Short mmCIF file of C-alpha atoms in Angstrom, two decimals:
data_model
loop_
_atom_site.label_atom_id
_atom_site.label_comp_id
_atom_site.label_asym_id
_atom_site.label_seq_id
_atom_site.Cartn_x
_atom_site.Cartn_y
_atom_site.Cartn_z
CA UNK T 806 146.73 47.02 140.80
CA UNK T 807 146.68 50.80 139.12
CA UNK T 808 145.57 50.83 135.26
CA UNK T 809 145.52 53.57 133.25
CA UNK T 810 142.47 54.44 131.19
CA UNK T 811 142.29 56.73 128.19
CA UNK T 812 139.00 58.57 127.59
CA UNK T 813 136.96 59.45 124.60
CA UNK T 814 134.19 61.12 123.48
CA UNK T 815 131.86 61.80 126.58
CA UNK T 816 133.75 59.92 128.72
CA UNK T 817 136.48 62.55 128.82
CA UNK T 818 133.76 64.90 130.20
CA UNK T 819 132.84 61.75 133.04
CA UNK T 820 136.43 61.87 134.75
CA UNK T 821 136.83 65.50 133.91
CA UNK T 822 140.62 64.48 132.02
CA UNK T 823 141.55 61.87 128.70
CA UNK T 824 143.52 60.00 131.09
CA UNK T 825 142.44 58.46 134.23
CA UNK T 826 144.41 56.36 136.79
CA UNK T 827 142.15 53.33 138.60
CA UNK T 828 142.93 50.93 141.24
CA UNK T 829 141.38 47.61 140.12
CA UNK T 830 141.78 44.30 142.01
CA UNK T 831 144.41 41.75 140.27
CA UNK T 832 142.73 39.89 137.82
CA UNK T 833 140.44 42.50 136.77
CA UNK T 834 137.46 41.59 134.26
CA UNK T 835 136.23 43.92 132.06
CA UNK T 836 132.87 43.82 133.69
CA UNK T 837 134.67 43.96 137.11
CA UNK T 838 136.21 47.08 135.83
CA UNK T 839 132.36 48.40 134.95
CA UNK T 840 131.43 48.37 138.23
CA UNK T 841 134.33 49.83 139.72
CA UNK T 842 133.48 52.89 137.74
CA UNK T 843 129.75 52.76 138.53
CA UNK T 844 130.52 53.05 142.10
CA UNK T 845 133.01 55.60 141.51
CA UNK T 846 131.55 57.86 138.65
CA UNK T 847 127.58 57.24 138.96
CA UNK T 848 127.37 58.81 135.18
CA UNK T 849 128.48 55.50 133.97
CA UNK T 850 125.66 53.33 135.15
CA UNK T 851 124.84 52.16 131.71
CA UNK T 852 128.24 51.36 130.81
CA UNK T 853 126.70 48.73 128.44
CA UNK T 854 126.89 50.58 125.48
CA UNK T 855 129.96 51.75 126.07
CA UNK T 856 133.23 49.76 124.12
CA UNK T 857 135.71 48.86 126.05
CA UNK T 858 139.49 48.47 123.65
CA UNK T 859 142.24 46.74 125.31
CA UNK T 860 145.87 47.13 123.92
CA UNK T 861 143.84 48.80 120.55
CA UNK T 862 141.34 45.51 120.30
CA UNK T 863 137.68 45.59 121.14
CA UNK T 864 137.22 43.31 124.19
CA UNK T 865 133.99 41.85 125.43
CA UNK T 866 133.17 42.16 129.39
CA UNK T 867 134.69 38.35 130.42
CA UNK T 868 137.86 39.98 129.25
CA UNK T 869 141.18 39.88 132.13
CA UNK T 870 142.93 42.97 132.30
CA UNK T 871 146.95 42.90 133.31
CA UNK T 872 148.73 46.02 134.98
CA UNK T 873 150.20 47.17 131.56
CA UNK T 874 147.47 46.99 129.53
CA UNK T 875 146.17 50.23 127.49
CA UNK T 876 142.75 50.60 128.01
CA UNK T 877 140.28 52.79 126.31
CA UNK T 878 137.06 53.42 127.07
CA UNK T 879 135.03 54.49 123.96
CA UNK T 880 131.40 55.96 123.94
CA UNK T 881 129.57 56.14 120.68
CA UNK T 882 128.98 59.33 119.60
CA UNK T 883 125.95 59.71 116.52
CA UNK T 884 126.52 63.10 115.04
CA UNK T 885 126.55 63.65 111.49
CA UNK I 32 133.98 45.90 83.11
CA UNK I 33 133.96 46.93 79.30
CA UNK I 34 130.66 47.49 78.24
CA UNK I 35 131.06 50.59 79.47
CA UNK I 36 133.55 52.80 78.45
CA UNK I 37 134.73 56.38 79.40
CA UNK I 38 133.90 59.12 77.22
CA UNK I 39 137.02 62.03 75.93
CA UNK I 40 135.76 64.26 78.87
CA UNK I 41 135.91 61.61 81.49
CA UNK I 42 139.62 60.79 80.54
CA UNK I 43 140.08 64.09 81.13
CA UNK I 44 138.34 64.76 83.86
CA UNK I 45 139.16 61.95 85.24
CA UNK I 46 143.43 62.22 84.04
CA UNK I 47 144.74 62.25 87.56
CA UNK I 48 143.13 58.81 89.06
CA UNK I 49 144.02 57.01 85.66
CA UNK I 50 147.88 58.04 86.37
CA UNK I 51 147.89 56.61 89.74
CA UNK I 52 149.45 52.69 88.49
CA UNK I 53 146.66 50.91 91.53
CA UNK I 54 144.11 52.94 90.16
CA UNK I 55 143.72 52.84 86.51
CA UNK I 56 140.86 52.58 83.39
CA UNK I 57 139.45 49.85 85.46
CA UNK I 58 138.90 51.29 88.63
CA UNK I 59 137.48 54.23 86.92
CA UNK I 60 134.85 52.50 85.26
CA UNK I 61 134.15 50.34 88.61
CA UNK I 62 133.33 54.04 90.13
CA UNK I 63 131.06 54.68 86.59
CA UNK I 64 129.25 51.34 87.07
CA UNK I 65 128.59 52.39 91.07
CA UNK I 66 125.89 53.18 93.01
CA UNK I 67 126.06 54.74 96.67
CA UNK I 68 123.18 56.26 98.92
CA UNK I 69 124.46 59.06 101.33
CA UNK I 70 121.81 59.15 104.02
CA UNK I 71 122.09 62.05 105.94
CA UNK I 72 123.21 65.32 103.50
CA UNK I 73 124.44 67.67 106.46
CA UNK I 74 128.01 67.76 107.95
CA UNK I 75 129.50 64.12 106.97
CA UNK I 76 127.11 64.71 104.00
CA UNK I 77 128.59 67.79 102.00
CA UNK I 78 132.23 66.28 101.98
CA UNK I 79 131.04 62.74 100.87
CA UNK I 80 128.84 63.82 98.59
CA UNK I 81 131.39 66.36 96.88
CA UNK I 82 134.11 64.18 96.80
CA UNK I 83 132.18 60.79 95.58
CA UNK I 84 130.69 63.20 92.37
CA UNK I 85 134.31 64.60 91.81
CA UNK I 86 135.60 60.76 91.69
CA UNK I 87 133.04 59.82 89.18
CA UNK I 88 130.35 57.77 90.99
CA UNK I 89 127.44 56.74 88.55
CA UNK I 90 124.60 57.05 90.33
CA UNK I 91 124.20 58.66 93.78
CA UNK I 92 121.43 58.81 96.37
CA UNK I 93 120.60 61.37 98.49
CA UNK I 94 118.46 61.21 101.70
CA UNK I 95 117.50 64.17 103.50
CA UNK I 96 114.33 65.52 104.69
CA UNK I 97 115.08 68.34 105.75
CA UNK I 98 115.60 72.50 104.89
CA UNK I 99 119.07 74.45 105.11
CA UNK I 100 119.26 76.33 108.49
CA UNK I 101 121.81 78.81 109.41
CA UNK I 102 123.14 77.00 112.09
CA UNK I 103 124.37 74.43 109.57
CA UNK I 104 126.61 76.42 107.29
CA UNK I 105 129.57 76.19 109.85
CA UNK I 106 130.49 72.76 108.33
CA UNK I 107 127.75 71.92 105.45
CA UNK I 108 130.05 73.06 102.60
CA UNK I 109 127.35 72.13 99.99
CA UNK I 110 125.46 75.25 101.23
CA UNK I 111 125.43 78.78 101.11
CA UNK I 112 122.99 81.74 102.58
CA UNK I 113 121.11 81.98 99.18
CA UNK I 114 119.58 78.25 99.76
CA UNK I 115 118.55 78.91 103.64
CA UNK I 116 115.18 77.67 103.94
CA UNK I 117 115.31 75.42 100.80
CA UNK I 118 115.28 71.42 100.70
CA UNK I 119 118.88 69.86 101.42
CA UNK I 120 118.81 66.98 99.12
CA UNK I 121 117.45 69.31 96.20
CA UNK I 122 120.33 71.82 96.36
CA UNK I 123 122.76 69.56 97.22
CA UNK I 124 121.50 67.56 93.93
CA UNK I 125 121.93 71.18 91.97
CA UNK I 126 125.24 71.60 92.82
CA UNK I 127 126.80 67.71 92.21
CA UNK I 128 125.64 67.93 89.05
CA UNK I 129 127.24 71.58 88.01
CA UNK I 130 129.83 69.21 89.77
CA UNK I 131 129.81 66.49 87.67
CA UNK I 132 127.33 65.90 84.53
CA UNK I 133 128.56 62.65 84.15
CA UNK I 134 126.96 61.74 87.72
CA UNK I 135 123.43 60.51 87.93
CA UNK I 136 121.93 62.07 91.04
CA UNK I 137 118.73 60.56 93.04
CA UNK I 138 117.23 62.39 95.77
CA UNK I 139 115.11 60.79 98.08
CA UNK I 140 113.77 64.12 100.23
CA UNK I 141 112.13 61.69 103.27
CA UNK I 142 113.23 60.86 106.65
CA UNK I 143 114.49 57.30 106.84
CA UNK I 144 111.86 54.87 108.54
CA UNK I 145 110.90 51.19 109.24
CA UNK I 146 108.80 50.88 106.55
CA UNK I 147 111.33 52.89 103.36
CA UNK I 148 114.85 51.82 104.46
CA UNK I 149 114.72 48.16 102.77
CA UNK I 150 113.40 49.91 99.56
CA UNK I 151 115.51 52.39 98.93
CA UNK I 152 118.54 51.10 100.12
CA UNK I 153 118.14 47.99 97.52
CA UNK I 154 119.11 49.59 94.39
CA UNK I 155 122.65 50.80 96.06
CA UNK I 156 126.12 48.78 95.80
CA UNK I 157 127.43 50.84 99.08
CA UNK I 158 125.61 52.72 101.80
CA UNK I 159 127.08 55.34 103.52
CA UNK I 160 125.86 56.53 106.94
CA UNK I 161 126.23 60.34 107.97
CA UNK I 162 123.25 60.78 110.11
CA UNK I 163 123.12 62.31 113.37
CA UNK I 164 120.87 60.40 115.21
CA UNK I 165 121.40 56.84 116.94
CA UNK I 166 117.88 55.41 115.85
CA UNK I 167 118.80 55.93 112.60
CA UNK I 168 122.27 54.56 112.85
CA UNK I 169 120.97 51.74 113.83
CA UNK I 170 118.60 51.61 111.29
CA UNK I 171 120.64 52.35 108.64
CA UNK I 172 123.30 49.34 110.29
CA UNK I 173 120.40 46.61 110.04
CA UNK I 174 119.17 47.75 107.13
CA UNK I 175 122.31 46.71 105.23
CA UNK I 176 122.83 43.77 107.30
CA UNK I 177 119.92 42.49 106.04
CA UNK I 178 120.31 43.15 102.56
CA UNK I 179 123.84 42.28 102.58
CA UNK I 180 125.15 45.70 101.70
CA UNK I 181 128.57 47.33 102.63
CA UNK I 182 128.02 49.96 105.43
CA UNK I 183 130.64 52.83 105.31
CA UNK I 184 130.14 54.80 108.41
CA UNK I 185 131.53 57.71 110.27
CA UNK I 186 129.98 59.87 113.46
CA UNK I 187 131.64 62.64 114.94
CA UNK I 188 131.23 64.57 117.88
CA UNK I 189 133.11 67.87 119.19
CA UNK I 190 136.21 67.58 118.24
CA UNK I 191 135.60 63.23 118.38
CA UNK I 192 135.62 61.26 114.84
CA UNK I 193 134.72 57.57 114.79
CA UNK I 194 134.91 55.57 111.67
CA UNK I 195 134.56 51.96 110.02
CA UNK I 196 133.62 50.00 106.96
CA UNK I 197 130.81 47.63 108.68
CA UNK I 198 129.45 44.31 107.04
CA UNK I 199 132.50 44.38 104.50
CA UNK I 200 132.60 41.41 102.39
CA UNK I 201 135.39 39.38 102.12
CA UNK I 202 137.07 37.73 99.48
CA UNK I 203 135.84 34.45 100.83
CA UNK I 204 132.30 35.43 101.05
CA UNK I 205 131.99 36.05 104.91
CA UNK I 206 131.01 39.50 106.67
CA UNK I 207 133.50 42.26 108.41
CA UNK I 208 131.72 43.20 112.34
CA UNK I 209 128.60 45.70 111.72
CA UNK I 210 128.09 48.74 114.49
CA UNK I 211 126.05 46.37 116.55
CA UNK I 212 129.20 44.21 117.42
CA UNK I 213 130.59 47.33 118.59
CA UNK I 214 127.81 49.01 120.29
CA UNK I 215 125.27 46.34 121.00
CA UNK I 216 122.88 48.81 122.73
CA UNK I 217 122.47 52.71 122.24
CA UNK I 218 123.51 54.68 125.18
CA UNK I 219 120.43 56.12 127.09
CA UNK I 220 118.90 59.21 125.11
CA UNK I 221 120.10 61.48 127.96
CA UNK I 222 124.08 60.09 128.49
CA UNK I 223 125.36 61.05 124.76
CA UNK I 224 124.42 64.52 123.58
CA UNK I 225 124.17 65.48 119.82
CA UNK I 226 126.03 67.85 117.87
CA UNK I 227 123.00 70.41 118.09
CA UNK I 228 123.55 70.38 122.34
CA UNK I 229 127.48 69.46 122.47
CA UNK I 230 128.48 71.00 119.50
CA UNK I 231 130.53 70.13 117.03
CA UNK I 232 133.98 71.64 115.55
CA UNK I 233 132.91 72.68 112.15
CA UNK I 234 136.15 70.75 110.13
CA UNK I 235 135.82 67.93 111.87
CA UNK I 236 132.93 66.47 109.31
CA UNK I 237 135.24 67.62 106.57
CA UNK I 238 138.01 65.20 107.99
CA UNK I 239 135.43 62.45 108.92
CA UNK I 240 132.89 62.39 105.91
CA UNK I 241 136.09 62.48 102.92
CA UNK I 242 137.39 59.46 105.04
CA UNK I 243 134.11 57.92 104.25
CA UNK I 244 134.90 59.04 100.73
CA UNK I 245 138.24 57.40 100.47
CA UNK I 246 136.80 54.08 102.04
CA UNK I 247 133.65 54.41 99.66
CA UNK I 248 136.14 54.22 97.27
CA UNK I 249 138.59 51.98 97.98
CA UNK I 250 135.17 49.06 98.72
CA UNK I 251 133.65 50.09 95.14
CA UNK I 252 137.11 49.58 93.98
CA UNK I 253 139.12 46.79 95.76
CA UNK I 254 141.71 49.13 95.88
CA UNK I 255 144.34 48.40 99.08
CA UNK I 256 142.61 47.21 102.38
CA UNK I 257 139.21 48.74 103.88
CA UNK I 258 138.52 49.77 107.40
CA UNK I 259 136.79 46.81 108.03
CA UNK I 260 136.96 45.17 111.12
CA UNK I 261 138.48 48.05 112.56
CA UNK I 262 137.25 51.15 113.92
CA UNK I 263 139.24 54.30 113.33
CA UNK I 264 138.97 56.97 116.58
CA UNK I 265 140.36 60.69 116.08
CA UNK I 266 140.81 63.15 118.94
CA UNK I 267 141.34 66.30 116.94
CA UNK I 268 142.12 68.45 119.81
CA UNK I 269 145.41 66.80 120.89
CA UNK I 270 145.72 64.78 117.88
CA UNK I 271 145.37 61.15 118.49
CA UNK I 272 144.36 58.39 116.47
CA UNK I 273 143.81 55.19 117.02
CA UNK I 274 142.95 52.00 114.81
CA UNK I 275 140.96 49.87 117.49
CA UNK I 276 140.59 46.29 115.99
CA UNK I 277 136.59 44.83 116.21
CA UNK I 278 135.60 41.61 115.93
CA UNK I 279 132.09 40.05 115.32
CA UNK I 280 129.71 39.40 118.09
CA UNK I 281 128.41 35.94 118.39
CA UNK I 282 125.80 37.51 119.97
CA UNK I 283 124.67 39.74 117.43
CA UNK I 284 121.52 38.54 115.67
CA UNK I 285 119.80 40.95 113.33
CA UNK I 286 116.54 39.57 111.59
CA UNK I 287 114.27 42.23 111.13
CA UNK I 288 113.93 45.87 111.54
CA UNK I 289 112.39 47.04 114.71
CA UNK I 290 111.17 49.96 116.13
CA UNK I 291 114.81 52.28 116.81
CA UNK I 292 113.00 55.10 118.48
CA UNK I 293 111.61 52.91 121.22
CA UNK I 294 115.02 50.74 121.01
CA UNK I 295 116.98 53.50 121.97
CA UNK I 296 114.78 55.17 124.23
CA UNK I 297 114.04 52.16 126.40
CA UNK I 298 117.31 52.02 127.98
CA UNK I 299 116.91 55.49 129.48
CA UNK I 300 117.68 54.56 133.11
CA UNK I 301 119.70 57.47 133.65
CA UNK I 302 116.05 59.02 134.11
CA UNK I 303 115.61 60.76 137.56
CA UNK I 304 111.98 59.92 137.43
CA UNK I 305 109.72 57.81 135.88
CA UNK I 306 106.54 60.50 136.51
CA UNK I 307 106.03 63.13 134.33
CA UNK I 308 107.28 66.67 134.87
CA UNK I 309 104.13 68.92 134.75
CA UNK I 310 103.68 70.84 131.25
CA UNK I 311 102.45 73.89 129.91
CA UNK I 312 101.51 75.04 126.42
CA UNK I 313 102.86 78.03 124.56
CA UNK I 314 99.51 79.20 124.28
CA UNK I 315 98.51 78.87 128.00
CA UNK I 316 102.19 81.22 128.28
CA UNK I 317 100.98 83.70 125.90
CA UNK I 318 97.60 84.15 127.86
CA UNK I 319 99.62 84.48 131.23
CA UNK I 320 101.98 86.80 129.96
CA UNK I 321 98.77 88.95 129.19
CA UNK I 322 97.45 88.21 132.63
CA UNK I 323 97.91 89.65 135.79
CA UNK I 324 98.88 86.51 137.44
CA UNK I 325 102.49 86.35 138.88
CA UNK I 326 104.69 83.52 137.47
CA UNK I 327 108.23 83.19 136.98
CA UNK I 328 109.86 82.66 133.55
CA UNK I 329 113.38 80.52 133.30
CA UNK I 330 115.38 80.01 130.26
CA UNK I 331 118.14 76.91 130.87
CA UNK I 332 119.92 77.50 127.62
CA UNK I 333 122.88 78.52 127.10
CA UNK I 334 123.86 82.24 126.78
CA UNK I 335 125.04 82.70 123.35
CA UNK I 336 121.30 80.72 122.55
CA UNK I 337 119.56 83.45 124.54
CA UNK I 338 121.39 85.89 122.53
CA UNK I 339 119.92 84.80 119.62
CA UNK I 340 116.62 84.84 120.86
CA UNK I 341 114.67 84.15 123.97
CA UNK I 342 110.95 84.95 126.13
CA UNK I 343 112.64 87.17 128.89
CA UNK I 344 112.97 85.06 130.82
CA UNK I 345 115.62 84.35 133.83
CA UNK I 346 118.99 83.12 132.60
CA UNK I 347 120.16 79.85 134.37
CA UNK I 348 122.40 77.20 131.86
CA UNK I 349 120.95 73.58 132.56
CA UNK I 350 124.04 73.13 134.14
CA UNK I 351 123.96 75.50 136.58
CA UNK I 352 120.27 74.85 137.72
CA UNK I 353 121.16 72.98 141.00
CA UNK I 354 123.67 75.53 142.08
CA UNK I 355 120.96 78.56 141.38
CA UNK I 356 117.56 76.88 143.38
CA UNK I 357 117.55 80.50 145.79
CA UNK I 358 116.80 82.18 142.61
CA UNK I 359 113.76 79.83 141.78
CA UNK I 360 110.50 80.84 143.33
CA UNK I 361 108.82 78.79 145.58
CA UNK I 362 105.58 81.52 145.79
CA UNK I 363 104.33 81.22 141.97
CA UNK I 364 104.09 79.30 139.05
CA UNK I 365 107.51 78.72 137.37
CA UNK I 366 108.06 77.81 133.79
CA UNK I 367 110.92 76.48 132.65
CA UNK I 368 111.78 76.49 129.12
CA UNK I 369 115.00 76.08 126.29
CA UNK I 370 114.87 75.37 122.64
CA UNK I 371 112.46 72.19 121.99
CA UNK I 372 111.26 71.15 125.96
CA UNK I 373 113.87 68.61 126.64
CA UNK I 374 116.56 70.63 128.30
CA UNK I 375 113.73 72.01 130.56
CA UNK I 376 111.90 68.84 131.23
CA UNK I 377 115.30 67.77 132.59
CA UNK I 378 116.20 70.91 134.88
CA UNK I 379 112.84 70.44 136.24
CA UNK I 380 113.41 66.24 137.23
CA UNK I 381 116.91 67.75 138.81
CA UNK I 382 114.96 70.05 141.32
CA UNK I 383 112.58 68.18 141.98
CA UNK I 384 114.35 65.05 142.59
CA UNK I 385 116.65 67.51 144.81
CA UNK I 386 114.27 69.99 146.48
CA UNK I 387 110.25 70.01 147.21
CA UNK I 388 109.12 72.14 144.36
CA UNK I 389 105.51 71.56 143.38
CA UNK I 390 105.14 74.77 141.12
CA UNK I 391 107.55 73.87 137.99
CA UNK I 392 106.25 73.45 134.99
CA UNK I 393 107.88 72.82 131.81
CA UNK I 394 107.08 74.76 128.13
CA UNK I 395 106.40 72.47 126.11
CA UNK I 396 107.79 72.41 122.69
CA UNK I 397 110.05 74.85 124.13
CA UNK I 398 111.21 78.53 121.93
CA UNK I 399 110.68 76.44 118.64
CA UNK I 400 106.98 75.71 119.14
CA UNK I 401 106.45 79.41 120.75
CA UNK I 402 107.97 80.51 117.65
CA UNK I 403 105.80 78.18 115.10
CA UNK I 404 102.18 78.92 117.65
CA UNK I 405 102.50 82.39 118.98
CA UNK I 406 105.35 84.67 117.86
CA UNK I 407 106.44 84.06 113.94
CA UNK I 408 108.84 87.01 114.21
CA UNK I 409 110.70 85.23 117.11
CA UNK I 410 114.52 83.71 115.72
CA UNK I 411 114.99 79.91 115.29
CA UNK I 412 117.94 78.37 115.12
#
């Protein structure tokens, strides 16, 4: 199935655009979904401290993802 | 509440919050009774600081160790050329009191560690974070998990805001998600730049630090419902927002403090190599440059940094390194070099994980330590 991701923070500058179109497999964890951007965007290997927000709520990796979620990837950022 | 009371300036001062029917006498003199530590006095900083004097805070805390640049007057508003050079938490001390007498300013002029958080964060109702750093966001996150203090927090880079009200206590005792249940480990060092490499729009802390005023606020206060268990997100270029809802982490333990440095170093995978790139000194540079000795000199900054100043040498961006090997000499020794050694040390792991180069050596310490050693006259920014 094709999700939709919006970017932030230094993730915009990973896929080059805010939002990105992915084909997942159906019944898509959240950690499935990290590796499918591993393999595709390499800069993500540590994707661990990265949030992942699903339909505006924080999600943990065991998470299942459905075709119209909104899904928002969200890097910290520390500047002050 | 009424042992204290508000003196004929206050209510004046003070006229437009006691009009608002939520806010009142009462909330007033919750702000009076206050204390909040700002750690970090720089772009999040100025507007906190400003607006949490203007409202009437008691007593605030300042930590910052360290001297107004030049580079920091595009968004620290508490600052102007005359105090370039002087002590941040000093001036900005000076001016929240021509601010407000009534306020009772503390300035702590140290860099937050291990072995001071716990003790000066103690004597403070609220804590609010505006530091630029992840170890000390993390720091500053257990610190007042520990001592069971509220955590109002904001981090911003570009034209990115992030910001939430973390270990928020509830009416029934129990505590709001901290930054850990968010962001249980720190990216690697080299994944998330800070605002000195990627920059930062100069408003953006204004927007970002007087949310963390209006929070700071609203938790000394009770007033209406904090930005706890949430965490706000702002894209200022295309203006979006979003309110993303956090919950706490079963997994989240915080005992003690640890060591953040080597916490949020550790997970540096993203490193090419694990062997050292070779190094140079700026003194060993100075004596070639006297020399006879053919070398090559590289600057990876950026071009509006080499503007400001630079060592002559050849301009190629970090980012264009890998696209520019034909200009890199294969013959000689090369140095590599850029404002403090780290953009260097990495252009050098990129080549030589890429191509066999056995000559590149990286300055250590980079302009700021040629600057400090050898050359006094030479710009810092």
């Amino acid at each position: 199935m094709e999700i939709e991701l919006l970017a932030f923070g230094i993730a915009k500058d990973i896929f080059g655009n805010g939002i990105q179109k992915i084909t997942v497999t159906y019944k898509c964890s959240i950690k499935d979904l990290k590796q499918e951007l591993i393999s595709k965007y390499p800069k993500f290997q540590d994707l661990a401290s990265f949030a992942i927000a699903v339909n505006s709520e924080y999600q943990a990796d065991d998470f299942v993802l459905s075709v119209k979620d909104e899904i928002a990837i969200i890097p910290p950022v520390s500047g002050g | 509440m009424s042992e204290v009371k508000l003196n004929e300036e206050e209510l004046l001062r003070y006229a437009r919050h006691l009009s608002i029917p939520e806010f009142g006498i009462d909330s007033q003199l919750r702000l009076k009774n206050a204390s909040v530590l700002v750690v970090g006095a720089g772009g999040l900083g100025c507007p906190l600081l400003l607006y949490l004097a203007a409202a009437g805070v008691g007593k605030i805390g300042i930590v910052d160790f360290d001297l107004v640049e030049e580079s920091n007057l595009q968004r620290q508003i508490l600052y102007t050329v005359f105090d370039l050079g002087k002590s941040k938490a000093e001036i900005a001390s000076h001016k929240l009191k021509a601010l407000n007498p009534n306020v009772d300013i503390v300035v702590h002029p140290v860099r937050l560690t291990v072995e001071n958080a716990l003790d000066i964060f103690k004597d403070y109702d609220v804590i609010a974070d505006g530091t630029d750093n992840f170890p000390t966001r993390y720091l500053v996150n257990d610190a007042c998990v520990l001592l069971d203090k509220v955590n109002v927090f904001a981090s911003i880079f570009r034209f990115d805001g992030q910001a939430s009200v973390f270990n928020f206590k509830f009416e029934d005792g129990s505590r709001g998600p901290n930054y850990r249940d968010m962001f249980p480990k720190p990216p690697p060092p080299d994944l998330v730049p800070n605002c000195a490499e990627g920059g930062v729009l100069g408003v953006l802390p204004g927007i970002m630090g007087s949310i963390q005023a209006t929070e700071v606020i609203k938790v000394i206060t009770g007033i209406g419902s904090p930005l706890a268990g949430r965490l706000f997100l702002l894209d200022a270029s295309n203006f979006q927002t979003r309110n993303l809802k956090i919950k706490k982490n079963p997994n989240t333990k915080i005992v003690k403090l640890i060591n953040y440095e080597e916490f949020c170093g550790q997970t540096a995978k993203v490193k090419t190599s694990n062997k050292q790139v070779k190094e140079i000194s700026v003194k060993d540079l100075e004596i070639l440059k006297q020399g006879h000795s053919k070398f090559q000199l590289i600057d990876v900054r950026e071009a509006f940094e080499y503007e400001i100043s630079n060592l002559e040498g050849e301009l190629i961006p970090l980012k264009e390194i890998k696209e520019a090997v034909d200009r890199i000499k294969k013959d000689r020794k090369v140095i590599i070099y850029c404002k403090s050694g780290s953009r260097s040390a990495k252009a050098i792991e990129q080549l030589e994980s890429l191509f066999p180069f056995d000559n590149l050596y990286n300055l250590r310490g980079g302009i700021l330590a040629f600057a400090k050693e050898v050359d006094s006259s030479l710009r810092i920014y």
